[in-house]
Amino acid sequence: MYSDIEKILIPKDEIHAKVKEIAAKINEDYKGKNVIMVCILRGACVFFADLIRELDFNVAIDFMAVSSYGSGAESSGIINIKKDISEKVAGKHVIIVEDIIDSGNTLFYLKKLFLERKASSVAVCAFLDKPERRVKEIEADYCGYSIPNAFVVGYGLDYAESYRNLPEVCVLKSQVYEKH
Ligand code: IMP
Ligand code: MG
């Protein structure tokens, strides 16, 4: 897998320290509240599993699968719900957990959706952010790293369903996606 990697952007130890930092803020802000953490599949699953284990109060968890990408590296702008959550969000505090905010299309859509479903509040927690690429106006309430405009994989993030199990966040060699 590493033969397709240009460089390691965020090593394992840094990732784990950052997850603890984010969790500490959520612990402070939400303790005692009725919280549902919504993991956006599949990219956020690794971050999500690490994050919820650092929370020191009771939370409900749920999963949603959406797509805006084909198998390529550009956002189509059209969001499809492939799998919806099972729980009701009305009257609950929703924290959407995403791997990365790129164009912002996905999170813009999801935030609006949960507010329409009468969540008490909706916050966005994204491990990574590529602010240069933003098309929709949306900011993360909790964010791990702002990164430059490069295509990254690992720590849950994929290119065409590969590289998700790399434990670091890595920059993919551009030849890998340019050849498709
Ligand atoms: P947005 O709707 O354009 O903000 O796209 C968000 C989704 O695009 C994320 O959940 C990722 O699945 C995917 N994505 C955006 N940038 C990258 C990247 O650099 N590597 C892997 N996936 C990415
Ligand atoms: Mg994703």
CSV table of C-alpha atoms and ligand atoms in Angstrom, one decimal:
chain,number,residue,atom,x,y,z
A,1,MET,CA,0.0,0.0,0.0
A,2,TYR,CA,2.8,2.4,0.9
A,3,SER,CA,4.2,2.3,-2.7
A,4,ASP,CA,1.3,4.5,-3.7
A,5,ILE,CA,1.9,7.0,-0.9
A,6,GLU,CA,3.7,10.3,-1.6
A,7,LYS,CA,4.2,11.1,2.1
A,8,ILE,CA,2.8,10.6,5.6
A,9,LEU,CA,1.0,13.8,6.5
A,10,ILE,CA,-0.1,13.0,10.1
A,11,PRO,CA,1.6,10.2,12.0
A,12,LYS,CA,-0.2,7.8,14.4
A,13,ASP,CA,0.9,9.4,17.6
A,14,GLU,CA,-0.2,12.8,16.6
A,15,ILE,CA,-3.6,11.5,15.5
A,16,HIS,CA,-4.2,9.9,18.8
A,17,ALA,CA,-3.2,13.0,20.8
A,18,LYS,CA,-5.5,15.1,18.5
A,19,VAL,CA,-8.5,12.8,19.0
A,20,LYS,CA,-8.1,13.2,22.8
A,21,GLU,CA,-8.0,16.9,22.4
A,22,ILE,CA,-11.2,17.0,20.4
A,23,ALA,CA,-12.9,14.6,22.9
A,24,ALA,CA,-11.9,16.8,25.8
A,25,LYS,CA,-13.8,19.7,24.2
A,26,ILE,CA,-16.9,17.6,23.5
A,27,ASN,CA,-16.8,16.3,27.1
A,28,GLU,CA,-16.8,19.8,28.4
A,29,ASP,CA,-19.5,21.1,26.0
A,30,TYR,CA,-22.0,18.2,26.2
A,31,LYS,CA,-21.8,16.6,29.6
A,32,GLY,CA,-25.3,15.9,30.9
A,33,LYS,CA,-27.0,16.4,27.5
A,34,ASN,CA,-28.9,13.9,25.4
A,35,VAL,CA,-26.4,13.4,22.6
A,36,ILE,CA,-26.4,11.2,19.5
A,37,MET,CA,-23.2,10.8,17.6
A,38,VAL,CA,-23.8,10.1,14.0
A,39,CYS,CA,-20.9,8.5,12.1
A,40,ILE,CA,-20.9,9.2,8.4
A,41,LEU,CA,-19.8,5.9,6.7
A,42,ARG,CA,-17.5,4.8,5.6
A,43,GLY,CA,-14.7,7.3,5.9
A,44,ALA,CA,-15.4,8.4,9.5
A,45,CYS,CA,-15.6,5.0,11.0
A,46,VAL,CA,-12.0,4.8,12.3
A,47,PHE,CA,-12.0,8.4,13.7
A,48,PHE,CA,-15.5,7.7,15.2
A,49,ALA,CA,-14.4,4.5,17.0
A,50,ASP,CA,-11.4,6.3,18.5
A,51,LEU,CA,-13.4,9.4,19.4
A,52,ILE,CA,-16.4,7.9,21.2
A,53,ARG,CA,-14.0,5.8,23.4
A,54,GLU,CA,-12.5,9.1,24.7
A,55,LEU,CA,-15.9,10.5,25.7
A,56,ASP,CA,-16.6,10.3,29.5
A,57,PHE,CA,-20.4,10.6,29.4
A,58,ASN,CA,-23.2,8.5,27.9
A,59,VAL,CA,-23.9,9.0,24.2
A,60,ALA,CA,-26.0,7.2,21.7
A,61,ILE,CA,-24.4,6.3,18.4
A,62,ASP,CA,-25.8,5.8,14.9
A,63,PHE,CA,-24.6,5.4,11.4
A,64,MET,CA,-25.4,7.0,8.1
A,65,ALA,CA,-24.0,6.3,4.6
A,66,VAL,CA,-24.1,9.1,2.0
A,67,SER,CA,-22.3,9.6,-1.3
A,68,SER,CA,-21.4,12.6,-3.2
A,69,TYR,CA,-18.3,11.1,-4.9
A,70,GLY,CA,-18.3,8.6,-7.6
A,71,SER,CA,-15.1,6.5,-7.4
A,72,GLY,CA,-13.1,9.6,-8.5
A,73,ALA,CA,-11.5,12.4,-6.5
A,74,GLU,CA,-14.1,15.2,-7.3
A,75,SER,CA,-17.3,15.9,-5.5
A,76,SER,CA,-20.4,15.6,-7.7
A,77,GLY,CA,-22.4,18.0,-5.5
A,78,ILE,CA,-25.4,15.7,-5.4
A,79,ILE,CA,-25.8,13.9,-2.1
A,80,ASN,CA,-27.5,10.5,-1.9
A,81,ILE,CA,-28.6,8.9,1.3
A,82,LYS,CA,-27.5,5.2,1.0
A,83,LYS,CA,-28.3,4.3,4.5
A,84,ASP,CA,-30.2,6.5,7.0
A,85,ILE,CA,-29.9,6.5,10.8
A,86,SER,CA,-32.2,4.2,12.8
A,87,GLU,CA,-32.8,6.5,15.8
A,88,LYS,CA,-35.0,9.6,16.0
A,89,VAL,CA,-33.1,12.8,16.5
A,90,ALA,CA,-36.0,15.1,17.5
A,91,GLY,CA,-35.1,16.8,20.8
A,92,LYS,CA,-31.6,15.4,20.9
A,93,HIS,CA,-28.2,17.1,20.4
A,94,VAL,CA,-26.7,15.7,17.2
A,95,ILE,CA,-23.0,15.6,16.6
A,96,ILE,CA,-22.2,14.6,13.0
A,97,VAL,CA,-18.8,12.9,12.8
A,98,GLU,CA,-17.1,13.1,9.4
A,99,ASP,CA,-13.6,12.2,8.1
A,100,ILE,CA,-13.1,15.4,6.1
A,101,ILE,CA,-14.8,18.5,4.8
A,102,ASP,CA,-13.9,19.2,1.3
A,103,SER,CA,-16.5,21.1,-0.9
A,104,GLY,CA,-18.8,21.2,2.1
A,105,ASN,CA,-21.7,19.8,0.1
A,106,THR,CA,-22.1,16.7,2.3
A,107,LEU,CA,-22.2,18.4,5.7
A,108,PHE,CA,-24.2,21.4,4.5
A,109,TYR,CA,-26.9,18.9,3.4
A,110,LEU,CA,-26.7,16.8,6.6
A,111,LYS,CA,-26.8,19.7,9.0
A,112,LYS,CA,-29.9,21.0,7.3
A,113,LEU,CA,-31.5,17.5,7.3
A,114,PHE,CA,-31.1,17.0,11.0
A,115,LEU,CA,-32.4,20.5,11.8
A,116,GLU,CA,-35.4,19.8,9.7
A,117,ARG,CA,-35.9,16.6,11.7
A,118,LYS,CA,-36.1,18.8,14.8
A,119,ALA,CA,-32.8,18.0,16.5
A,120,SER,CA,-32.2,20.4,19.5
A,121,SER,CA,-28.8,21.3,18.0
A,122,VAL,CA,-26.5,20.0,15.3
A,123,ALA,CA,-22.7,20.2,15.5
A,124,VAL,CA,-20.1,19.1,13.0
A,125,CYS,CA,-17.0,17.2,14.1
A,126,ALA,CA,-14.6,16.6,11.2
A,127,PHE,CA,-11.1,15.1,11.6
A,128,LEU,CA,-9.8,17.0,8.6
A,129,ASP,CA,-10.7,20.1,6.7
A,130,LYS,CA,-9.6,21.4,3.3
A,131,PRO,CA,-10.8,25.0,3.5
A,132,GLU,CA,-9.4,26.0,0.1
A,133,ARG,CA,-11.9,23.6,-1.6
A,134,ARG,CA,-15.0,24.9,0.0
A,135,VAL,CA,-18.1,25.5,-2.2
A,136,LYS,CA,-20.8,25.6,0.5
A,137,GLU,CA,-20.6,27.8,3.6
A,138,ILE,CA,-20.1,25.3,6.4
A,139,GLU,CA,-17.6,25.2,9.3
A,140,ALA,CA,-16.7,22.4,11.7
A,141,ASP,CA,-17.5,23.1,15.3
A,142,TYR,CA,-14.7,20.6,16.2
A,143,CYS,CA,-11.9,20.0,13.8
A,144,GLY,CA,-8.6,18.1,14.0
A,145,TYR,CA,-6.5,19.5,11.3
A,146,SER,CA,-6.8,22.0,8.5
A,147,ILE,CA,-4.8,20.5,5.6
A,148,PRO,CA,-3.6,21.8,2.2
A,149,ASN,CA,-5.4,20.9,-1.0
A,150,ALA,CA,-4.1,17.4,-1.5
A,151,PHE,CA,-5.9,14.1,-1.9
A,152,VAL,CA,-5.3,12.2,1.4
A,153,VAL,CA,-6.0,8.5,2.4
A,154,GLY,CA,-5.7,6.4,5.5
A,155,TYR,CA,-7.3,6.6,9.0
A,156,GLY,CA,-10.6,5.7,7.3
A,157,LEU,CA,-10.2,7.8,4.1
A,158,ASP,CA,-10.1,6.0,0.8
A,159,TYR,CA,-9.4,6.3,-2.8
A,160,ALA,CA,-11.7,3.9,-4.7
A,161,GLU,CA,-12.2,1.9,-1.5
A,162,SER,CA,-8.5,1.3,-0.9
A,163,TYR,CA,-6.1,2.6,1.8
A,164,ARG,CA,-8.7,3.0,4.5
A,165,ASN,CA,-6.8,0.7,6.9
A,166,LEU,CA,-3.6,2.7,6.8
A,167,PRO,CA,-3.1,4.0,10.4
A,168,GLU,CA,-1.7,7.4,9.3
A,169,VAL,CA,-3.1,10.2,7.2
A,170,CYS,CA,-1.1,10.1,4.0
A,171,VAL,CA,-0.9,12.0,0.7
A,172,LEU,CA,-1.6,9.8,-2.2
A,173,LYS,CA,0.7,10.0,-5.2
A,174,SER,CA,-1.2,11.9,-7.9
A,175,GLN,CA,-0.3,9.3,-10.5
A,176,VAL,CA,-2.6,6.9,-8.7
A,177,TYR,CA,-5.8,8.9,-9.5
A,178,GLU,CA,-4.6,10.5,-12.7
A,179,LYS,CA,-4.3,7.1,-14.3
A,180,HIS,CA,-8.0,6.4,-14.0
B,1,IMP,P1,-17.6,17.2,0.5
B,1,IMP,O1,-19.1,16.9,0.4
B,1,IMP,O2,-17.0,17.6,-0.8
B,1,IMP,O3,-17.2,18.1,1.6
B,1,IMP,O4,-16.9,15.8,0.6
B,1,IMP,C1,-16.8,15.1,1.7
B,1,IMP,C2,-16.5,13.7,1.4
B,1,IMP,O5,-15.6,13.6,0.3
B,1,IMP,C3,-15.7,13.1,2.6
B,1,IMP,O6,-16.6,12.5,3.4
B,1,IMP,C4,-14.8,12.1,1.9
B,1,IMP,O7,-15.5,10.9,1.8
B,1,IMP,C5,-14.5,12.6,0.5
B,1,IMP,N1,-13.2,13.3,0.4
B,1,IMP,C6,-12.9,14.6,0.3
B,1,IMP,N2,-11.6,14.8,0.2
B,1,IMP,C7,-11.0,13.6,0.3
B,1,IMP,C8,-9.7,13.2,0.4
B,1,IMP,O8,-8.7,14.0,0.3
B,1,IMP,N3,-9.5,11.9,0.5
B,1,IMP,C9,-10.5,11.0,0.6
B,1,IMP,N4,-11.8,11.3,0.6
B,1,IMP,C10,-12.0,12.6,0.5
B,2,MG,MG,-16.9,10.3,3.5
